[in-house]
Amino acid sequence: MKKIRFVAALLCLFLVNVMPVSADDAASPPKVVDHANLLRDTEEAELTEKINSMIEKFQIDVVLYTESRKHGADIQNEADLLFDNNGYGIGDTKDGVLFLLSMQEREWAISTHGKAIDMFSDYALNKMGQKAAEKYFSKGHYSNGFNSFLDTLDRTADNHMKSIEQAKDNNAGIAEQGTNEANEANEANEANEADEANGSADIEVSEEKDQPQDSSTTDKEEQDQEEEDEEDVEDEKTPVDYIIPALICGFIITLIIMRKMKKKLKAVESQDDADVYKSKDIGAKIYKNDEFLTSKITKTRLEKHEPKSSGGGTTHTSSNGEKHGGASGKF
């Protein structure tokens, strides 16, 4: 009986050793690390499920990390080191985002690495962190704050991916348009060459039809043309023939107008001085008043241009030499 139990134990050990184990599952660190004990187990499970969905969707690692107090002078550098030293990041470039919340100093920091630096701008990261900290963390709603951060992170990453796809579609459309234009240009050149060939043939036919005319006929036409030119010269008149009659007519019309104007001035009498033009009421005063009649107000809406929520941010180097992006703040 003991031998049977011993053999059964050996078989169990053998099966355990030969069972396949995923290297990623064994090496993958937890996505929610709550050293400050701010979350319940159910909340951790909910956040972990949401993070796993984002990892599968965008192929970037997402980590939420809380601690009672920070272990370095700079919260941003501490977030960078937590990402670097704990095996976070997907792929050769270790793409990922880590959100660190330190409770004693009431500080937060976001660290990005790899392609996540290009996915999230400084403006977007600051907006995510401030919203979660001021709206939720400051009131003690830590689970809601982390959910808000993840939701905004998901939308921002989704917009970034859509913009990349749109850019690819635009480039493909431009390339297709260039091909069509090149084809149209070739067709136009071929049509022009065909037209030139047809034109050359027409010229050759017309040259064959243009034969020299009889010399006697040509001489007669030249003589008739000379006679017509002589008649035109005789019929031409000089400018003087038109100017003199026009001056005479103008002089007569001017005399008639002046006589009529002179008759109208007979009622005017000359005055020796200007006393007649003086106002009889010397004490009269002239008052001037400015009266507001109307006004016109033109309003122009000033568009508020905010930085885009994606498109890459500034970078810095952590204390162990890795390039990171990120943002930090207090609440």
CSV table of C-alpha atoms in Angstrom, one decimal:
chain,number,residue,atom,x,y,z
A,1,MET,CA,0.0,0.0,0.0
A,2,LYS,CA,2.9,2.3,0.8
A,3,LYS,CA,4.5,1.6,-2.5
A,4,ILE,CA,1.3,2.5,-4.3
A,5,ARG,CA,1.1,5.8,-2.5
A,6,PHE,CA,4.7,6.5,-3.2
A,7,VAL,CA,4.2,5.8,-6.9
A,8,ALA,CA,1.1,8.0,-7.0
A,9,ALA,CA,3.1,10.9,-5.3
A,10,LEU,CA,5.8,10.5,-7.9
A,11,LEU,CA,3.3,10.7,-10.7
A,12,CYS,CA,1.8,13.8,-9.3
A,13,LEU,CA,5.1,15.5,-9.0
A,14,PHE,CA,5.9,14.5,-12.6
A,15,LEU,CA,2.7,15.9,-13.9
A,16,VAL,CA,3.2,19.2,-12.1
A,17,ASN,CA,6.7,19.5,-13.5
A,18,VAL,CA,5.6,18.8,-17.1
A,19,MET,CA,2.5,21.1,-17.1
A,20,PRO,CA,3.0,24.0,-19.5
A,21,VAL,CA,3.3,27.4,-17.7
A,22,SER,CA,3.0,30.7,-19.6
A,23,ALA,CA,6.1,32.8,-19.3
A,24,ASP,CA,4.1,36.0,-19.5
A,25,ASP,CA,1.7,34.9,-16.7
A,26,ALA,CA,4.6,33.9,-14.5
A,27,ALA,CA,6.7,37.1,-15.2
A,28,SER,CA,3.8,39.6,-15.4
A,29,PRO,CA,3.7,41.7,-12.2
A,30,PRO,CA,0.3,42.8,-10.8
A,31,LYS,CA,-1.4,45.8,-12.5
A,32,VAL,CA,-2.9,47.2,-9.3
A,33,VAL,CA,-0.5,47.6,-6.3
A,34,ASP,CA,-2.3,49.1,-3.3
A,35,HIS,CA,0.4,49.5,-0.6
A,36,ALA,CA,-1.6,52.3,1.0
A,37,ASN,CA,-4.7,50.1,1.4
A,38,LEU,CA,-7.1,52.5,-0.3
A,39,LEU,CA,-9.0,49.9,-2.3
A,40,ARG,CA,-11.3,47.0,-1.4
A,41,ASP,CA,-10.6,43.6,-3.1
A,42,THR,CA,-13.6,43.9,-5.3
A,43,GLU,CA,-12.4,47.4,-6.5
A,44,GLU,CA,-9.0,46.0,-7.2
A,45,ALA,CA,-10.5,43.2,-9.3
A,46,GLU,CA,-12.7,45.6,-11.2
A,47,LEU,CA,-9.7,47.9,-12.0
A,48,THR,CA,-7.6,45.0,-13.0
A,49,GLU,CA,-10.2,43.7,-15.4
A,50,LYS,CA,-10.5,47.2,-17.0
A,51,ILE,CA,-6.7,47.4,-17.3
A,52,ASN,CA,-6.4,44.0,-19.0
A,53,SER,CA,-8.9,45.1,-21.5
A,54,MET,CA,-6.9,48.2,-22.3
A,55,ILE,CA,-3.7,46.2,-22.6
A,56,GLU,CA,-5.2,43.9,-25.1
A,57,LYS,CA,-6.7,46.8,-27.1
A,58,PHE,CA,-3.7,49.2,-27.2
A,59,GLN,CA,-0.8,46.9,-26.5
A,60,ILE,CA,0.6,49.1,-23.7
A,61,ASP,CA,1.0,48.2,-20.0
A,62,VAL,CA,-1.1,50.1,-17.5
A,63,VAL,CA,-0.3,50.1,-13.8
A,64,LEU,CA,-2.0,51.7,-10.7
A,65,TYR,CA,0.3,52.1,-7.7
A,66,THR,CA,-0.4,53.5,-4.2
A,67,GLU,CA,2.0,54.0,-1.3
A,68,SER,CA,1.7,55.5,2.2
A,69,ARG,CA,4.7,57.7,1.7
A,70,LYS,CA,7.2,58.3,-1.1
A,71,HIS,CA,10.7,56.9,-0.9
A,72,GLY,CA,12.5,59.6,-2.8
A,73,ALA,CA,12.8,63.3,-3.0
A,74,ASP,CA,11.0,63.6,-6.4
A,75,ILE,CA,7.6,61.9,-7.0
A,76,GLN,CA,8.2,61.9,-10.8
A,77,ASN,CA,11.5,60.1,-10.6
A,78,GLU,CA,10.0,57.6,-8.1
A,79,ALA,CA,7.2,56.8,-10.6
A,80,ASP,CA,9.8,56.3,-13.3
A,81,LEU,CA,11.9,53.9,-11.1
A,82,LEU,CA,8.8,51.9,-10.1
A,83,PHE,CA,8.1,51.3,-13.8
A,84,ASP,CA,11.7,50.5,-14.7
A,85,ASN,CA,12.6,48.2,-11.7
A,86,ASN,CA,9.4,46.1,-11.5
A,87,GLY,CA,9.3,44.6,-15.0
A,88,TYR,CA,6.5,46.8,-16.4
A,89,GLY,CA,6.1,47.5,-20.1
A,90,ILE,CA,5.1,45.5,-23.2
A,91,GLY,CA,7.4,44.6,-26.1
A,92,ASP,CA,11.1,45.5,-26.7
A,93,THR,CA,10.4,49.2,-26.1
A,94,LYS,CA,8.5,48.5,-22.8
A,95,ASP,CA,5.4,50.5,-23.8
A,96,GLY,CA,3.3,51.5,-20.8
A,97,VAL,CA,1.8,54.0,-18.3
A,98,LEU,CA,2.2,54.0,-14.5
A,99,PHE,CA,0.0,56.1,-12.1
A,100,LEU,CA,1.6,56.6,-8.6
A,101,LEU,CA,-0.4,58.0,-5.7
A,102,SER,CA,1.5,58.9,-2.5
A,103,MET,CA,-0.8,59.6,0.5
A,104,GLN,CA,1.5,61.1,3.1
A,105,GLU,CA,2.6,64.0,0.9
A,106,ARG,CA,-0.7,63.9,-1.1
A,107,GLU,CA,1.1,63.8,-4.4
A,108,TRP,CA,0.5,62.0,-7.7
A,109,ALA,CA,2.7,61.2,-10.7
A,110,ILE,CA,2.2,59.6,-14.1
A,111,SER,CA,5.1,58.0,-15.9
A,112,THR,CA,5.0,56.9,-19.6
A,113,HIS,CA,7.5,54.8,-21.5
A,114,GLY,CA,8.0,53.6,-25.1
A,115,LYS,CA,5.3,54.4,-27.5
A,116,ALA,CA,3.1,55.6,-24.7
A,117,ILE,CA,5.2,58.8,-24.7
A,118,ASP,CA,3.8,59.6,-28.2
A,119,MET,CA,0.3,58.6,-27.4
A,120,PHE,CA,-0.2,61.0,-24.5
A,121,SER,CA,0.9,64.7,-24.5
A,122,ASP,CA,1.9,66.6,-21.4
A,123,TYR,CA,-1.4,68.5,-21.5
A,124,ALA,CA,-3.4,65.2,-21.6
A,125,LEU,CA,-1.5,63.7,-18.7
A,126,ASN,CA,-1.8,66.8,-16.6
A,127,LYS,CA,-5.5,66.9,-17.3
A,128,MET,CA,-6.0,63.2,-16.4
A,129,GLY,CA,-4.1,63.5,-13.1
A,130,GLN,CA,-5.7,66.8,-12.0
A,131,LYS,CA,-9.2,65.5,-12.7
A,132,ALA,CA,-8.7,62.3,-10.7
A,133,ALA,CA,-6.9,64.1,-7.8
A,134,GLU,CA,-9.1,67.2,-7.4
A,135,LYS,CA,-12.4,65.6,-8.1
A,136,TYR,CA,-12.0,62.2,-6.4
A,137,PHE,CA,-8.8,61.7,-4.4
A,138,SER,CA,-9.2,64.9,-2.5
A,139,LYS,CA,-12.7,63.6,-1.3
A,140,GLY,CA,-11.5,60.1,-0.5
A,141,HIS,CA,-13.1,58.4,-3.5
A,142,TYR,CA,-10.0,56.5,-4.6
A,143,SER,CA,-11.7,53.8,-6.7
A,144,ASN,CA,-13.7,56.4,-8.6
A,145,GLY,CA,-10.6,58.5,-9.2
A,146,PHE,CA,-8.7,55.5,-10.7
A,147,ASN,CA,-11.7,54.6,-12.8
A,148,SER,CA,-11.9,58.2,-14.1
A,149,PHE,CA,-8.2,58.1,-14.9
A,150,LEU,CA,-8.5,54.8,-16.9
A,151,ASP,CA,-11.6,56.0,-18.8
A,152,THR,CA,-9.8,59.2,-19.9
A,153,LEU,CA,-6.7,57.2,-20.7
A,154,ASP,CA,-8.8,54.8,-22.9
A,155,ARG,CA,-10.4,57.7,-24.8
A,156,THR,CA,-7.2,59.5,-25.4
A,157,ALA,CA,-5.4,56.4,-26.7
A,158,ASP,CA,-8.4,55.5,-28.9
A,159,ASN,CA,-8.3,59.0,-30.5
A,160,HIS,CA,-4.6,58.7,-31.0
A,161,MET,CA,-5.0,55.4,-32.9
A,162,LYS,CA,-7.9,56.8,-35.0
A,163,SER,CA,-5.7,59.8,-36.0
A,164,ILE,CA,-2.9,57.4,-37.1
A,165,GLU,CA,-5.4,55.4,-39.2
A,166,GLN,CA,-6.8,58.6,-40.7
A,167,ALA,CA,-3.3,59.8,-41.6
A,168,LYS,CA,-2.7,56.5,-43.4
A,169,ASP,CA,-6.0,56.8,-45.3
A,170,ASN,CA,-5.1,60.3,-46.3
A,171,ASN,CA,-1.7,59.3,-47.6
A,172,ALA,CA,-3.2,56.4,-49.6
A,173,GLY,CA,-5.7,58.8,-51.1
A,174,ILE,CA,-3.0,61.3,-52.1
A,175,ALA,CA,-1.0,58.6,-53.7
A,176,GLU,CA,-4.1,57.4,-55.6
A,177,GLN,CA,-4.9,60.9,-56.7
A,178,GLY,CA,-1.3,61.4,-58.0
A,179,THR,CA,-1.6,58.2,-60.0
A,180,ASN,CA,-4.8,59.3,-61.6
A,181,GLU,CA,-3.4,62.7,-62.4
A,182,ALA,CA,-0.4,61.1,-64.0
A,183,ASN,CA,-2.7,58.9,-66.1
A,184,GLU,CA,-4.8,61.8,-67.2
A,185,ALA,CA,-1.6,63.7,-68.1
A,186,ASN,CA,-0.5,60.8,-70.3
A,187,GLU,CA,-3.8,60.6,-72.0
A,188,ALA,CA,-3.8,64.4,-72.7
A,189,ASN,CA,-0.3,64.1,-74.2
A,190,GLU,CA,-1.3,61.3,-76.4
A,191,ALA,CA,-4.4,63.3,-77.6
A,192,ASN,CA,-2.2,66.3,-78.3
A,193,GLU,CA,0.2,64.3,-80.3
A,194,ALA,CA,-2.7,62.8,-82.4
A,195,ASP,CA,-4.0,66.4,-83.0
A,196,GLU,CA,-0.6,67.6,-84.1
A,197,ALA,CA,-0.3,64.7,-86.5
A,198,ASN,CA,-3.8,65.4,-88.0
A,199,GLY,CA,-2.9,69.1,-88.3
A,200,SER,CA,0.3,68.3,-90.2
A,201,ALA,CA,-1.7,66.2,-92.6
A,202,ASP,CA,-4.2,69.1,-93.2
A,203,ILE,CA,-1.4,71.5,-93.8
A,204,GLU,CA,0.1,69.3,-96.5
A,205,VAL,CA,-3.3,69.0,-98.2
A,206,SER,CA,-3.9,72.7,-98.2
A,207,GLU,CA,-0.4,73.3,-99.7
A,208,GLU,CA,-1.2,71.0,-102.5
A,209,LYS,CA,-4.5,73.0,-103.2
A,210,ASP,CA,-2.7,76.4,-103.2
A,211,GLN,CA,-1.6,76.7,-106.8
A,212,PRO,CA,0.0,79.8,-108.4
A,213,GLN,CA,-2.6,82.0,-110.2
A,214,ASP,CA,-2.3,83.4,-113.6
A,215,SER,CA,-0.1,86.6,-113.9
A,216,SER,CA,-2.6,88.5,-116.0
A,217,THR,CA,-5.3,88.0,-113.4
A,218,THR,CA,-3.0,89.2,-110.7
A,219,ASP,CA,-2.0,92.4,-112.6
A,220,LYS,CA,-5.7,93.3,-113.1
A,221,GLU,CA,-6.5,92.9,-109.5
A,222,GLU,CA,-3.5,95.2,-108.5
A,223,GLN,CA,-4.7,97.9,-110.9
A,224,ASP,CA,-8.2,97.8,-109.5
A,225,GLN,CA,-6.8,98.1,-105.9
A,226,GLU,CA,-4.8,101.2,-106.9
A,227,GLU,CA,-7.8,102.9,-108.3
A,228,GLU,CA,-9.8,102.2,-105.1
A,229,ASP,CA,-6.9,103.6,-103.0
A,230,GLU,CA,-6.9,106.8,-105.1
A,231,GLU,CA,-10.6,107.3,-104.6
A,232,ASP,CA,-10.3,106.9,-100.9
A,233,VAL,CA,-7.5,109.5,-100.8
A,234,GLU,CA,-9.7,112.0,-102.7
A,235,ASP,CA,-12.7,111.4,-100.3
A,236,GLU,CA,-10.6,112.0,-97.2
A,237,LYS,CA,-11.1,115.3,-95.4
A,238,THR,CA,-8.8,117.2,-93.1
A,239,PRO,CA,-9.6,118.0,-89.4
A,240,VAL,CA,-10.0,121.6,-90.2
A,241,ASP,CA,-13.1,120.8,-92.3
A,242,TYR,CA,-14.8,119.6,-89.0
A,243,ILE,CA,-13.3,122.0,-86.4
A,244,ILE,CA,-14.4,125.3,-87.9
A,245,PRO,CA,-18.1,124.5,-88.1
A,246,ALA,CA,-18.0,123.1,-84.6
A,247,LEU,CA,-16.5,126.3,-83.3
A,248,ILE,CA,-19.1,128.5,-85.0
A,249,CYS,CA,-21.9,126.4,-83.6
A,250,GLY,CA,-20.5,126.5,-80.1
A,251,PHE,CA,-20.0,130.3,-80.2
A,252,ILE,CA,-23.6,130.8,-81.2
A,253,ILE,CA,-24.9,128.6,-78.4
A,254,THR,CA,-22.8,130.3,-75.8
A,255,LEU,CA,-24.1,133.8,-76.8
A,256,ILE,CA,-27.7,132.6,-76.4
A,257,ILE,CA,-27.0,131.2,-72.9
A,258,MET,CA,-25.2,134.3,-71.7
A,259,ARG,CA,-28.0,136.6,-72.8
A,260,LYS,CA,-30.5,134.5,-70.8
A,261,MET,CA,-28.3,134.6,-67.7
A,262,LYS,CA,-27.9,138.4,-68.0
A,263,LYS,CA,-31.7,138.9,-68.1
A,264,LYS,CA,-32.0,137.1,-64.8
A,265,LEU,CA,-29.5,139.4,-63.0
A,266,LYS,CA,-31.3,142.6,-63.6
A,267,ALA,CA,-33.1,142.4,-60.2
A,268,VAL,CA,-29.8,142.4,-58.3
A,269,GLU,CA,-28.7,145.8,-56.8
A,270,SER,CA,-25.2,146.7,-55.8
A,271,GLN,CA,-24.5,147.5,-52.1
A,272,ASP,CA,-21.9,150.0,-50.8
A,273,ASP,CA,-21.4,148.2,-47.5
A,274,ALA,CA,-22.3,145.0,-45.6
A,275,ASP,CA,-24.7,146.5,-43.1
A,276,VAL,CA,-27.7,145.0,-44.7
A,277,TYR,CA,-26.3,141.5,-44.1
A,278,LYS,CA,-25.9,142.1,-40.3
A,279,SER,CA,-28.3,140.3,-38.0
A,280,LYS,CA,-30.9,142.7,-36.5
A,281,ASP,CA,-30.8,140.7,-33.2
A,282,ILE,CA,-27.2,141.3,-32.2
A,283,GLY,CA,-27.7,139.7,-28.8
A,284,ALA,CA,-28.8,136.4,-30.3
A,285,LYS,CA,-26.6,133.5,-29.2
A,286,ILE,CA,-25.8,130.3,-31.0
A,287,TYR,CA,-26.0,127.2,-29.0
A,288,LYS,CA,-24.5,123.9,-30.0
A,289,ASN,CA,-25.6,120.6,-28.5
A,290,ASP,CA,-24.2,117.1,-29.0
A,291,GLU,CA,-27.0,114.6,-29.1
A,292,PHE,CA,-26.3,110.8,-29.0
A,293,LEU,CA,-28.4,109.3,-31.8
A,294,THR,CA,-27.4,105.7,-32.1
A,295,SER,CA,-24.7,103.1,-31.5
A,296,LYS,CA,-23.5,99.9,-33.1
A,297,ILE,CA,-21.8,97.0,-31.3
A,298,THR,CA,-20.1,94.3,-33.2
A,299,LYS,CA,-19.3,91.1,-31.3
A,300,THR,CA,-16.7,88.6,-32.5
A,301,ARG,CA,-16.3,85.2,-30.8
A,302,LEU,CA,-12.8,84.3,-29.9
A,303,GLU,CA,-12.1,80.6,-30.4
A,304,LYS,CA,-10.3,79.0,-27.5
A,305,HIS,CA,-7.5,76.8,-28.9
A,306,GLU,CA,-6.4,74.2,-26.5
A,307,PRO,CA,-3.5,71.8,-27.0
A,308,LYS,CA,-4.4,68.5,-28.5
A,309,SER,CA,-5.0,65.6,-26.2
A,310,SER,CA,-2.5,63.4,-28.1
A,311,GLY,CA,0.5,63.8,-30.3
A,312,GLY,CA,3.5,63.3,-28.0
A,313,GLY,CA,4.9,65.0,-25.0
A,314,THR,CA,8.3,66.2,-23.6
A,315,THR,CA,10.6,63.6,-22.2
A,316,HIS,CA,13.1,63.3,-19.4
A,317,THR,CA,15.6,60.7,-18.2
A,318,SER,CA,15.1,58.7,-15.0
A,319,SER,CA,18.0,58.1,-12.6
A,320,ASN,CA,18.7,54.8,-14.1
A,321,GLY,CA,19.0,56.2,-17.7
A,322,GLU,CA,15.6,55.4,-19.2
A,323,LYS,CA,13.7,57.9,-21.2
A,324,HIS,CA,10.2,58.7,-19.8
A,325,GLY,CA,7.3,61.1,-20.3
A,326,GLY,CA,4.9,62.1,-17.6
A,327,ALA,CA,3.3,64.6,-15.3
A,328,SER,CA,2.9,65.2,-11.6
A,329,GLY,CA,1.0,67.3,-9.0
A,330,LYS,CA,-0.5,67.6,-5.6
A,331,PHE,CA,-4.0,67.4,-4.1
